[in-house]
Amino acid sequence: MPLSNMAVRDIETVIHPYTNLARHREVGPLILNEGRGIYLYDDKGKRYLEGMAGLWCTALGYGNVEIAEAGAEALRKVSFTHAFGGKSHDGVIELSEKLKEIAPCPASKILFGTSGSEGNDMQMKLTWYMNNARGKPEKKKIISRVRAYHGVTIASASLTGLPWVHTDFDLPIKNVVHTSCPHFYRFGKDGETEEHFASRMAQDLEDLILREGPETCAAFIAEPVMGAGGVIMPPKGYFEKIQPILEKYDIRFIADEVICGFGRTGNWFGTTTMGMKPHSITMAKAITTAYFPMSAITIEEDLYQAMLDESRKLGTFGHGYTYTAHPVGCAIALKTIEIYQRDKIMEHAAKMSPLFQMRLNKLADHPMVGEARGVGLIGAIELVADKATKRSFDPKKMAGATMVNKLQDLGLIVRNIQDSVAFCPPLVITTDEIHEMFDMVEKGLDEMEAWASKENARAA
Ligand SMILES: Cc1ncc(COP(=O)(O)O)c(C=O)c1O
Protein backbone atom coordinates (compact mmCIF):
# COMPACT_ATOMS: atom_id res chain seq x y z
CA MET A 1 0.00 0.00 0.00
CA PRO A 2 1.37 3.47 -0.85
CA LEU A 3 2.31 5.58 2.17
CA SER A 4 -0.06 8.40 3.11
CA ASN A 5 0.97 12.03 2.93
CA MET A 6 1.35 12.19 6.75
CA ALA A 7 3.42 8.99 6.73
CA VAL A 8 5.83 10.47 4.19
CA ARG A 9 6.08 13.67 6.25
CA ASP A 10 6.80 11.55 9.34
CA ILE A 11 9.61 9.69 7.57
CA GLU A 12 11.18 12.97 6.52
CA THR A 13 10.99 14.67 9.91
CA VAL A 14 10.63 12.41 12.96
CA ILE A 15 13.21 10.29 14.80
CA HIS A 16 11.43 7.35 16.44
CA PRO A 17 12.85 5.84 19.63
CA TYR A 18 13.45 2.08 19.69
CA THR A 19 12.74 1.78 15.98
CA ASN A 20 14.82 0.36 13.15
CA LEU A 21 15.29 3.73 11.47
CA ALA A 22 16.29 2.17 8.15
CA ARG A 23 13.23 -0.11 8.04
CA HIS A 24 11.00 2.78 9.11
CA ARG A 25 11.81 4.53 5.83
CA GLU A 26 10.15 1.62 4.02
CA VAL A 27 7.18 0.75 6.24
CA GLY A 28 6.37 4.19 7.69
CA PRO A 29 4.57 4.94 10.97
CA LEU A 30 1.34 3.70 12.54
CA ILE A 31 -0.43 6.99 13.15
CA LEU A 32 -2.69 6.93 16.23
CA ASN A 33 -4.48 10.18 16.93
CA GLU A 34 -7.40 9.06 19.09
CA GLY A 35 -8.05 6.93 22.15
CA ARG A 36 -11.09 5.90 24.20
CA GLY A 37 -11.11 3.47 27.11
CA ILE A 38 -8.55 0.78 26.33
CA TYR A 39 -8.76 1.32 22.56
CA LEU A 40 -6.76 3.44 20.13
CA TYR A 41 -7.81 4.45 16.60
CA ASP A 42 -5.49 4.94 13.63
CA ASP A 43 -5.74 7.59 10.93
CA LYS A 44 -7.88 5.24 8.83
CA GLY A 45 -10.32 4.67 11.69
CA LYS A 46 -9.12 1.15 12.53
CA ARG A 47 -9.54 0.19 16.20
CA TYR A 48 -6.79 -1.40 18.28
CA LEU A 49 -6.94 -2.86 21.78
CA GLU A 50 -3.96 -1.26 23.57
CA GLY A 51 -2.44 -4.37 25.10
CA MET A 52 0.62 -2.54 26.41
CA ALA A 53 -1.09 0.38 28.20
CA GLY A 54 0.96 2.59 25.87
CA LEU A 55 4.41 2.01 27.29
CA TRP A 56 3.25 0.23 30.47
CA CYS A 57 1.72 3.49 31.66
CA THR A 58 -1.91 4.29 30.70
CA ALA A 59 -3.42 2.54 33.73
CA LEU A 60 -6.81 4.26 33.49
CA GLY A 61 -6.97 4.12 29.70
CA TYR A 62 -7.76 6.99 27.33
CA GLY A 63 -10.24 9.84 27.37
CA ASN A 64 -10.70 10.16 31.13
CA VAL A 65 -12.58 13.45 31.34
CA GLU A 66 -12.06 13.92 35.08
CA ILE A 67 -8.30 13.83 34.66
CA ALA A 68 -8.40 16.06 31.60
CA GLU A 69 -10.49 18.55 33.62
CA ALA A 70 -8.07 18.42 36.58
CA GLY A 71 -5.23 19.25 34.19
CA ALA A 72 -7.19 22.01 32.47
CA GLU A 73 -8.17 23.56 35.78
CA ALA A 74 -4.55 23.53 36.97
CA LEU A 75 -3.45 25.14 33.70
CA ARG A 76 -6.05 27.88 34.08
CA LYS A 77 -5.09 28.54 37.71
CA VAL A 78 -1.35 28.83 37.28
CA SER A 79 0.30 27.30 34.23
CA PHE A 80 3.71 27.15 35.88
CA THR A 81 5.34 27.54 39.21
CA HIS A 82 8.54 25.83 40.26
CA ALA A 83 10.14 24.45 43.36
CA PHE A 84 13.55 26.19 43.19
CA GLY A 85 14.67 28.54 45.94
CA GLY A 86 12.06 27.27 48.40
CA LYS A 87 9.03 28.12 46.24
CA SER A 88 6.09 25.78 46.55
CA HIS A 89 2.42 25.27 45.74
CA ASP A 90 -0.47 23.36 47.31
CA GLY A 91 -0.35 20.60 44.70
CA VAL A 92 3.22 19.51 45.39
CA ILE A 93 2.66 19.57 49.14
CA GLU A 94 -0.49 17.47 48.91
CA LEU A 95 1.01 15.05 46.40
CA SER A 96 4.17 14.55 48.48
CA GLU A 97 2.04 13.81 51.56
CA LYS A 98 -0.03 11.33 49.55
CA LEU A 99 3.03 9.55 48.11
CA LYS A 100 4.62 9.31 51.56
CA GLU A 101 1.39 7.76 52.84
CA ILE A 102 1.16 5.09 50.13
CA ALA A 103 4.89 4.38 49.60
CA PRO A 104 5.88 0.81 50.47
CA CYS A 105 9.08 1.97 52.20
CA PRO A 106 9.83 4.53 54.92
CA ALA A 107 9.88 7.86 53.08
CA SER A 108 10.99 11.10 54.68
CA LYS A 109 10.62 13.35 51.61
CA ILE A 110 9.71 13.20 47.90
CA LEU A 111 11.72 14.56 44.98
CA PHE A 112 10.13 14.92 41.53
CA GLY A 113 11.38 14.52 37.98
CA THR A 114 9.64 14.14 34.64
CA SER A 115 10.61 10.62 33.51
CA GLY A 116 11.62 7.26 34.88
CA SER A 117 15.11 7.78 33.48
CA GLU A 118 15.47 11.03 35.42
CA GLY A 119 14.15 9.31 38.53
CA ASN A 120 16.87 6.67 38.37
CA ASP A 121 19.48 9.28 37.46
CA MET A 122 18.56 11.06 40.67
CA GLN A 123 18.81 7.82 42.63
CA MET A 124 22.36 7.32 41.41
CA LYS A 125 23.41 10.93 41.91
CA LEU A 126 21.95 11.10 45.40
CA THR A 127 23.57 7.81 46.43
CA TRP A 128 26.93 9.33 45.49
CA TYR A 129 26.06 12.59 47.24
CA MET A 130 25.06 10.73 50.40
CA ASN A 131 28.22 8.68 50.53
CA ASN A 132 30.36 11.79 50.09
CA ALA A 133 28.45 13.38 52.96
CA ARG A 134 29.03 10.25 55.04
CA GLY A 135 32.79 10.46 54.43
CA LYS A 136 32.78 7.36 52.20
CA PRO A 137 33.88 8.82 48.87
CA GLU A 138 35.10 5.41 47.62
CA LYS A 139 31.61 3.83 48.05
CA LYS A 140 30.15 4.67 44.64
CA LYS A 141 29.40 1.59 42.55
CA ILE A 142 25.80 0.90 41.64
CA ILE A 143 24.91 -2.73 41.01
CA SER A 144 22.25 -3.42 38.43
CA ARG A 145 21.35 -6.62 36.60
CA VAL A 146 21.78 -8.02 33.11
CA ARG A 147 18.49 -7.42 31.20
CA ALA A 148 17.34 -4.72 33.65
CA TYR A 149 15.67 -1.63 32.23
CA HIS A 150 16.15 1.63 34.12
CA GLY A 151 16.08 4.25 31.36
CA VAL A 152 18.19 5.89 28.67
CA THR A 153 19.97 8.94 30.06
CA ILE A 154 23.72 8.42 30.37
CA ALA A 155 23.42 7.23 33.97
CA SER A 156 20.15 5.31 33.71
CA ALA A 157 21.14 3.72 30.37
CA SER A 158 24.28 2.54 32.13
CA LEU A 159 22.06 0.91 34.77
CA THR A 160 20.01 -0.71 32.02
CA GLY A 161 21.48 -4.13 31.22
CA LEU A 162 20.60 -4.48 27.53
CA PRO A 163 23.28 -4.52 24.84
CA TRP A 164 21.42 -2.32 22.35
CA VAL A 165 21.24 0.46 24.95
CA HIS A 166 25.03 0.37 25.46
CA THR A 167 26.64 -0.56 22.15
CA ASP A 168 28.21 2.39 20.33
CA PHE A 169 26.83 4.83 22.92
CA ASP A 170 30.08 4.23 24.87
CA LEU A 171 28.12 2.92 27.86
CA PRO A 172 28.01 1.87 30.63
CA ILE A 173 29.91 4.60 32.46
CA LYS A 174 32.26 3.71 35.30
CA ASN A 175 30.86 2.83 38.70
CA VAL A 176 28.05 0.75 37.21
CA VAL A 177 28.31 -3.04 37.32
CA HIS A 178 25.78 -5.74 36.42
CA THR A 179 25.03 -8.98 38.21
CA SER A 180 23.33 -12.06 36.70
CA CYS A 181 19.86 -12.00 35.18
CA PRO A 182 17.53 -14.05 37.40
CA HIS A 183 15.53 -15.67 34.59
CA PHE A 184 15.03 -19.27 35.67
CA TYR A 185 13.64 -20.52 32.34
CA ARG A 186 16.65 -19.23 30.41
CA PHE A 187 19.48 -19.50 32.91
CA GLY A 188 18.44 -22.27 35.32
CA LYS A 189 20.73 -25.30 35.02
CA ASP A 190 19.54 -28.86 34.33
CA GLY A 191 18.15 -30.34 37.54
CA GLU A 192 18.34 -27.03 39.43
CA THR A 193 15.18 -26.04 41.37
CA GLU A 194 13.89 -22.50 41.21
CA GLU A 195 14.97 -21.96 44.80
CA HIS A 196 18.47 -23.27 44.17
CA PHE A 197 18.66 -21.00 41.18
CA ALA A 198 17.66 -18.04 43.40
CA SER A 199 20.44 -19.01 45.84
CA ARG A 200 22.93 -19.13 42.97
CA MET A 201 21.80 -15.67 41.85
CA ALA A 202 22.31 -14.36 45.39
CA GLN A 203 25.74 -16.01 45.49
CA ASP A 204 26.63 -14.36 42.15
CA LEU A 205 25.71 -11.01 43.69
CA GLU A 206 27.83 -11.60 46.78
CA ASP A 207 30.76 -12.79 44.64
CA LEU A 208 30.49 -9.63 42.56
CA ILE A 209 30.46 -7.44 45.68
CA LEU A 210 33.52 -9.23 47.04
CA ARG A 211 35.33 -8.97 43.69
CA GLU A 212 34.59 -5.25 43.38
CA GLY A 213 35.28 -4.61 47.09
CA PRO A 214 32.31 -4.08 49.45
CA GLU A 215 33.73 -0.70 50.45
CA THR A 216 33.18 0.46 46.83
CA CYS A 217 29.59 -0.84 46.43
CA ALA A 218 26.97 1.80 47.19
CA ALA A 219 23.59 0.65 45.88
CA PHE A 220 21.67 -2.16 44.21
CA ILE A 221 18.77 -1.34 41.90
CA ALA A 222 16.07 -3.78 40.84
CA GLU A 223 12.64 -3.79 39.24
CA PRO A 224 10.20 -6.03 41.16
CA VAL A 225 9.37 -7.62 37.78
CA MET A 226 11.93 -6.89 35.04
CA GLY A 227 9.77 -5.23 32.38
CA ALA A 228 11.41 -4.03 29.19
CA GLY A 229 14.08 -6.75 29.51
CA GLY A 230 11.37 -9.33 28.77
CA VAL A 231 8.89 -9.39 31.69
CA ILE A 232 11.04 -11.60 33.88
CA MET A 233 9.67 -12.81 37.21
CA PRO A 234 12.04 -13.04 40.16
CA PRO A 235 12.57 -16.71 41.00
CA LYS A 236 11.05 -17.98 44.26
CA GLY A 237 12.90 -16.63 47.29
CA TYR A 238 15.11 -14.30 45.22
CA PHE A 239 14.67 -11.04 47.11
CA GLU A 240 14.65 -12.84 50.47
CA LYS A 241 18.11 -14.13 49.65
CA ILE A 242 19.39 -10.88 48.13
CA GLN A 243 18.34 -8.54 50.94
CA PRO A 244 20.57 -9.88 53.76
CA ILE A 245 23.57 -9.55 51.43
CA LEU A 246 22.75 -5.90 50.79
CA GLU A 247 22.39 -5.31 54.53
CA LYS A 248 25.65 -7.12 55.29
CA TYR A 249 27.63 -4.81 53.00
CA ASP A 250 25.73 -1.58 53.77
CA ILE A 251 24.32 -1.32 50.25
CA ARG A 252 21.38 0.97 49.53
CA PHE A 253 18.45 -0.92 47.97
CA ILE A 254 16.53 0.97 45.29
CA ALA A 255 13.33 -0.52 43.85
CA ASP A 256 12.52 0.70 40.37
CA GLU A 257 8.71 0.82 40.51
CA VAL A 258 8.39 2.69 37.21
CA ILE A 259 6.31 -0.12 35.64
CA CYS A 260 5.20 -2.10 38.69
CA GLY A 261 4.05 0.88 40.77
CA PHE A 262 0.33 1.70 41.03
CA GLY A 263 -1.36 -1.66 40.70
CA ARG A 264 0.40 -3.49 37.89
CA THR A 265 1.27 -6.59 39.96
CA GLY A 266 -2.02 -6.69 41.91
CA ASN A 267 -0.88 -4.48 44.82
CA TRP A 268 -0.20 -0.75 44.90
CA PHE A 269 3.50 -1.53 44.51
CA GLY A 270 5.48 -4.47 43.14
CA THR A 271 7.71 -4.16 46.19
CA THR A 272 4.80 -5.50 48.29
CA THR A 273 4.00 -8.30 45.83
CA MET A 274 7.61 -9.46 45.79
CA GLY A 275 8.35 -9.02 49.51
CA MET A 276 11.04 -6.41 48.91
CA LYS A 277 12.27 -4.00 51.58
CA PRO A 278 13.94 -1.18 49.66
CA HIS A 279 15.37 2.02 51.12
CA SER A 280 13.83 4.01 48.29
CA ILE A 281 11.58 3.61 45.26
CA THR A 282 11.42 5.29 41.86
CA MET A 283 7.92 5.96 40.54
CA ALA A 284 6.77 7.27 37.14
CA LYS A 285 4.36 6.25 34.36
CA ALA A 286 1.07 5.32 36.11
CA ILE A 287 1.66 8.01 38.77
CA THR A 288 -0.25 10.25 36.33
CA THR A 289 -1.69 7.38 34.24
CA ALA A 290 0.48 9.00 31.54
CA TYR A 291 -1.65 12.14 31.22
CA PHE A 292 1.48 14.15 32.14
CA PRO A 293 5.20 13.26 32.23
CA MET A 294 6.19 12.86 35.87
CA SER A 295 8.45 10.78 38.09
CA ALA A 296 9.13 10.82 41.81
CA ILE A 297 11.61 9.20 44.15
CA THR A 298 11.27 8.67 47.87
CA ILE A 299 14.06 10.04 50.06
CA GLU A 300 14.75 8.07 53.22
CA GLU A 301 15.64 9.88 56.46
CA ASP A 302 19.37 8.97 56.30
CA LEU A 303 19.63 10.34 52.79
CA TYR A 304 17.74 13.48 53.79
CA GLN A 305 20.12 14.07 56.70
CA ALA A 306 23.06 13.72 54.31
CA MET A 307 21.43 16.20 51.92
CA LEU A 308 20.95 18.63 54.83
CA ASP A 309 24.64 18.30 55.75
CA GLU A 310 25.73 18.96 52.16
CA SER A 311 23.38 21.93 51.96
CA ARG A 312 24.93 23.42 55.09
CA LYS A 313 28.40 22.82 53.67
CA LEU A 314 27.78 23.95 50.06
CA GLY A 315 25.08 26.57 50.61
CA THR A 316 22.45 24.89 48.43
CA PHE A 317 21.11 21.56 47.18
CA GLY A 318 22.51 21.83 43.67
CA HIS A 319 19.97 19.80 41.74
CA GLY A 320 16.55 20.31 40.13
CA TYR A 321 14.75 20.47 36.81
CA THR A 322 12.68 23.37 35.52
CA TYR A 323 9.71 21.02 35.61
CA THR A 324 10.38 19.44 39.03
CA ALA A 325 6.93 19.43 40.72
CA HIS A 326 5.12 21.04 37.77
CA PRO A 327 1.71 22.18 39.08
CA VAL A 328 -0.23 20.59 36.21
CA GLY A 329 1.55 17.26 36.75
CA CYS A 330 0.86 17.43 40.50
CA ALA A 331 -2.84 18.14 39.91
CA ILE A 332 -3.08 15.23 37.46
CA ALA A 333 -1.21 12.83 39.78
CA LEU A 334 -3.46 13.80 42.69
CA LYS A 335 -6.58 13.23 40.60
CA THR A 336 -5.19 9.93 39.30
CA ILE A 337 -4.48 8.63 42.81
CA GLU A 338 -7.88 9.88 43.98
CA ILE A 339 -9.51 7.82 41.21
CA TYR A 340 -7.34 4.78 42.03
CA GLN A 341 -8.57 4.97 45.63
CA ARG A 342 -12.17 6.02 45.04
CA ASP A 343 -12.87 3.53 42.23
CA LYS A 344 -10.83 0.75 43.87
CA ILE A 345 -8.71 0.31 40.75
CA MET A 346 -6.07 -1.76 42.57
CA GLU A 347 -8.81 -4.12 43.76
CA HIS A 348 -10.20 -4.29 40.21
CA ALA A 349 -6.74 -5.15 38.81
CA ALA A 350 -6.30 -7.84 41.48
CA LYS A 351 -9.75 -9.21 40.63
CA MET A 352 -9.00 -9.36 36.89
CA SER A 353 -5.58 -10.94 37.44
CA PRO A 354 -6.65 -14.63 37.79
CA LEU A 355 -8.46 -14.55 34.43
CA PHE A 356 -5.58 -12.68 32.77
CA GLN A 357 -3.03 -15.15 34.17
CA MET A 358 -5.22 -18.15 33.29
CA ARG A 359 -5.51 -17.06 29.64
CA LEU A 360 -1.78 -16.20 29.58
CA ASN A 361 -0.71 -19.55 31.04
CA LYS A 362 -2.91 -21.42 28.58
CA LEU A 363 -0.73 -20.02 25.80
CA ALA A 364 2.14 -22.14 27.13
CA ASP A 365 0.40 -25.18 25.55
CA HIS A 366 0.94 -23.74 22.08
CA PRO A 367 3.83 -25.28 20.11
CA MET A 368 5.32 -21.80 19.49
CA VAL A 369 5.52 -20.87 23.18
CA GLY A 370 8.45 -21.88 25.39
CA GLU A 371 7.37 -20.02 28.50
CA ALA A 372 4.36 -17.98 29.62
CA ARG A 373 5.12 -15.85 32.67
CA GLY A 374 3.43 -13.05 34.57
CA VAL A 375 1.82 -11.66 37.69
CA GLY A 376 -1.13 -9.32 38.22
CA LEU A 377 -1.91 -7.68 34.88
CA ILE A 378 1.52 -8.06 33.31
CA GLY A 379 2.86 -11.02 31.38
CA ALA A 380 4.84 -12.31 28.42
CA ILE A 381 5.24 -15.34 26.23
CA GLU A 382 8.59 -16.42 24.87
CA LEU A 383 8.49 -17.83 21.34
CA VAL A 384 10.85 -20.73 20.69
CA ALA A 385 11.86 -22.79 17.68
CA ASP A 386 12.00 -25.97 19.77
CA LYS A 387 9.92 -26.31 22.89
CA ALA A 388 11.72 -29.38 24.24
CA THR A 389 15.22 -27.92 24.06
CA LYS A 390 14.13 -24.26 24.53
CA ARG A 391 16.09 -23.42 21.37
CA SER A 392 15.36 -19.87 20.22
CA PHE A 393 14.57 -18.86 16.66
CA ASP A 394 17.42 -17.52 14.57
CA PRO A 395 17.34 -13.78 15.46
CA LYS A 396 17.38 -12.97 11.73
CA LYS A 397 13.90 -14.52 11.47
CA MET A 398 12.60 -11.81 13.84
CA ALA A 399 9.90 -14.10 15.23
CA GLY A 400 8.88 -11.69 18.02
CA ALA A 401 8.55 -8.70 15.68
CA THR A 402 6.65 -10.84 13.16
CA MET A 403 4.16 -11.85 15.85
CA VAL A 404 3.67 -8.24 16.96
CA ASN A 405 2.98 -7.20 13.36
CA LYS A 406 0.47 -10.00 12.93
CA LEU A 407 -1.30 -8.98 16.15
CA GLN A 408 -1.35 -5.37 15.00
CA ASP A 409 -3.09 -6.47 11.79
CA LEU A 410 -5.60 -8.34 13.97
CA GLY A 411 -6.21 -5.16 16.02
CA LEU A 412 -4.03 -5.68 19.09
CA ILE A 413 -1.07 -3.52 20.05
CA VAL A 414 1.65 -5.27 22.07
CA ARG A 415 5.45 -5.12 22.13
CA ASN A 416 8.17 -7.67 21.60
CA ILE A 417 11.50 -7.81 23.38
CA GLN A 418 13.45 -10.00 21.00
CA ASP A 419 11.27 -13.15 20.88
CA SER A 420 9.28 -12.41 24.02
CA VAL A 421 5.91 -10.76 23.46
CA ALA A 422 4.72 -8.63 26.37
CA PHE A 423 1.16 -7.93 27.59
CA CYS A 424 0.36 -5.09 29.94
CA PRO A 425 -3.16 -3.71 29.31
CA PRO A 426 -4.69 -0.73 31.12
CA LEU A 427 -5.73 -1.74 34.65
CA VAL A 428 -9.34 -0.87 33.86
CA ILE A 429 -9.60 -3.77 31.40
CA THR A 430 -12.78 -5.85 31.82
CA THR A 431 -13.44 -9.60 31.66
CA ASP A 432 -14.75 -9.38 28.06
CA GLU A 433 -11.79 -7.28 26.98
CA ILE A 434 -9.32 -9.79 28.48
CA HIS A 435 -11.00 -12.53 26.45
CA GLU A 436 -10.95 -10.34 23.33
CA MET A 437 -7.24 -9.70 23.82
CA PHE A 438 -6.19 -13.31 24.34
CA ASP A 439 -8.48 -14.57 21.55
CA MET A 440 -6.44 -12.36 19.22
CA VAL A 441 -3.17 -13.64 20.71
CA GLU A 442 -4.25 -17.26 20.14
CA LYS A 443 -5.16 -16.44 16.54
CA GLY A 444 -1.81 -14.71 16.12
CA LEU A 445 0.03 -17.76 17.44
CA ASP A 446 -1.76 -20.00 14.94
CA GLU A 447 -0.74 -17.60 12.17
CA MET A 448 2.83 -17.78 13.50
CA GLU A 449 2.71 -21.57 13.27
CA ALA A 450 1.81 -21.25 9.58
CA TRP A 451 4.58 -18.64 9.17
CA ALA A 452 7.16 -20.93 10.79
CA SER A 453 6.33 -23.75 8.36
CA LYS A 454 6.25 -21.50 5.31
CA GLU A 455 9.53 -19.77 6.18
CA ASN A 456 11.15 -22.94 7.45
CA ALA A 457 11.90 -20.76 10.50
CA ARG A 458 12.49 -23.67 12.85
CA ALA A 459 15.57 -24.86 10.98
CA ALA A 460 18.59 -25.02 13.31
C1 LIG B 1 11.47 -0.09 35.03
C2 LIG B 1 11.72 1.15 34.23
N1 LIG B 1 12.53 2.10 34.73
C3 LIG B 1 12.77 3.23 34.07
C4 LIG B 1 12.22 3.47 32.84
C5 LIG B 1 12.53 4.71 32.10
O1 LIG B 1 11.44 5.55 32.10
P1 LIG B 1 11.29 6.71 31.01
O2 LIG B 1 11.09 6.04 29.69
O3 LIG B 1 10.07 7.46 31.49
O4 LIG B 1 12.52 7.52 31.07
C6 LIG B 1 11.36 2.52 32.27
C7 LIG B 1 10.74 2.74 30.97
O5 LIG B 1 10.08 1.88 30.41
C8 LIG B 1 11.12 1.32 32.99
O6 LIG B 1 10.35 0.36 32.47
Short mmCIF file of C-alpha atoms in Angstrom, two decimals, residues 70 74 89-96 112 287-288 292-294 323-337:
data_model
loop_
_atom_site.label_atom_id
_atom_site.label_comp_id
_atom_site.label_asym_id
_atom_site.label_seq_id
_atom_site.Cartn_x
_atom_site.Cartn_y
_atom_site.Cartn_z
CA ALA A 70 -8.07 18.42 36.58
CA ALA A 74 -4.55 23.53 36.97
CA HIS A 89 2.42 25.27 45.74
CA ASP A 90 -0.47 23.36 47.31
CA GLY A 91 -0.35 20.60 44.70
CA VAL A 92 3.22 19.51 45.39
CA ILE A 93 2.66 19.57 49.14
CA GLU A 94 -0.49 17.47 48.91
CA LEU A 95 1.01 15.05 46.40
CA SER A 96 4.17 14.55 48.48
CA PHE A 112 10.13 14.92 41.53
CA ILE A 287 1.66 8.01 38.77
CA THR A 288 -0.25 10.25 36.33
CA PHE A 292 1.48 14.15 32.14
CA PRO A 293 5.20 13.26 32.23
CA MET A 294 6.19 12.86 35.87
CA TYR A 323 9.71 21.02 35.61
CA THR A 324 10.38 19.44 39.03
CA ALA A 325 6.93 19.43 40.72
CA HIS A 326 5.12 21.04 37.77
CA PRO A 327 1.71 22.18 39.08
CA VAL A 328 -0.23 20.59 36.21
CA GLY A 329 1.55 17.26 36.75
CA CYS A 330 0.86 17.43 40.50
CA ALA A 331 -2.84 18.14 39.91
CA ILE A 332 -3.08 15.23 37.46
CA ALA A 333 -1.21 12.83 39.78
CA LEU A 334 -3.46 13.80 42.69
CA LYS A 335 -6.58 13.23 40.60
CA THR A 336 -5.19 9.93 39.30
CA ILE A 337 -4.48 8.63 42.81
#
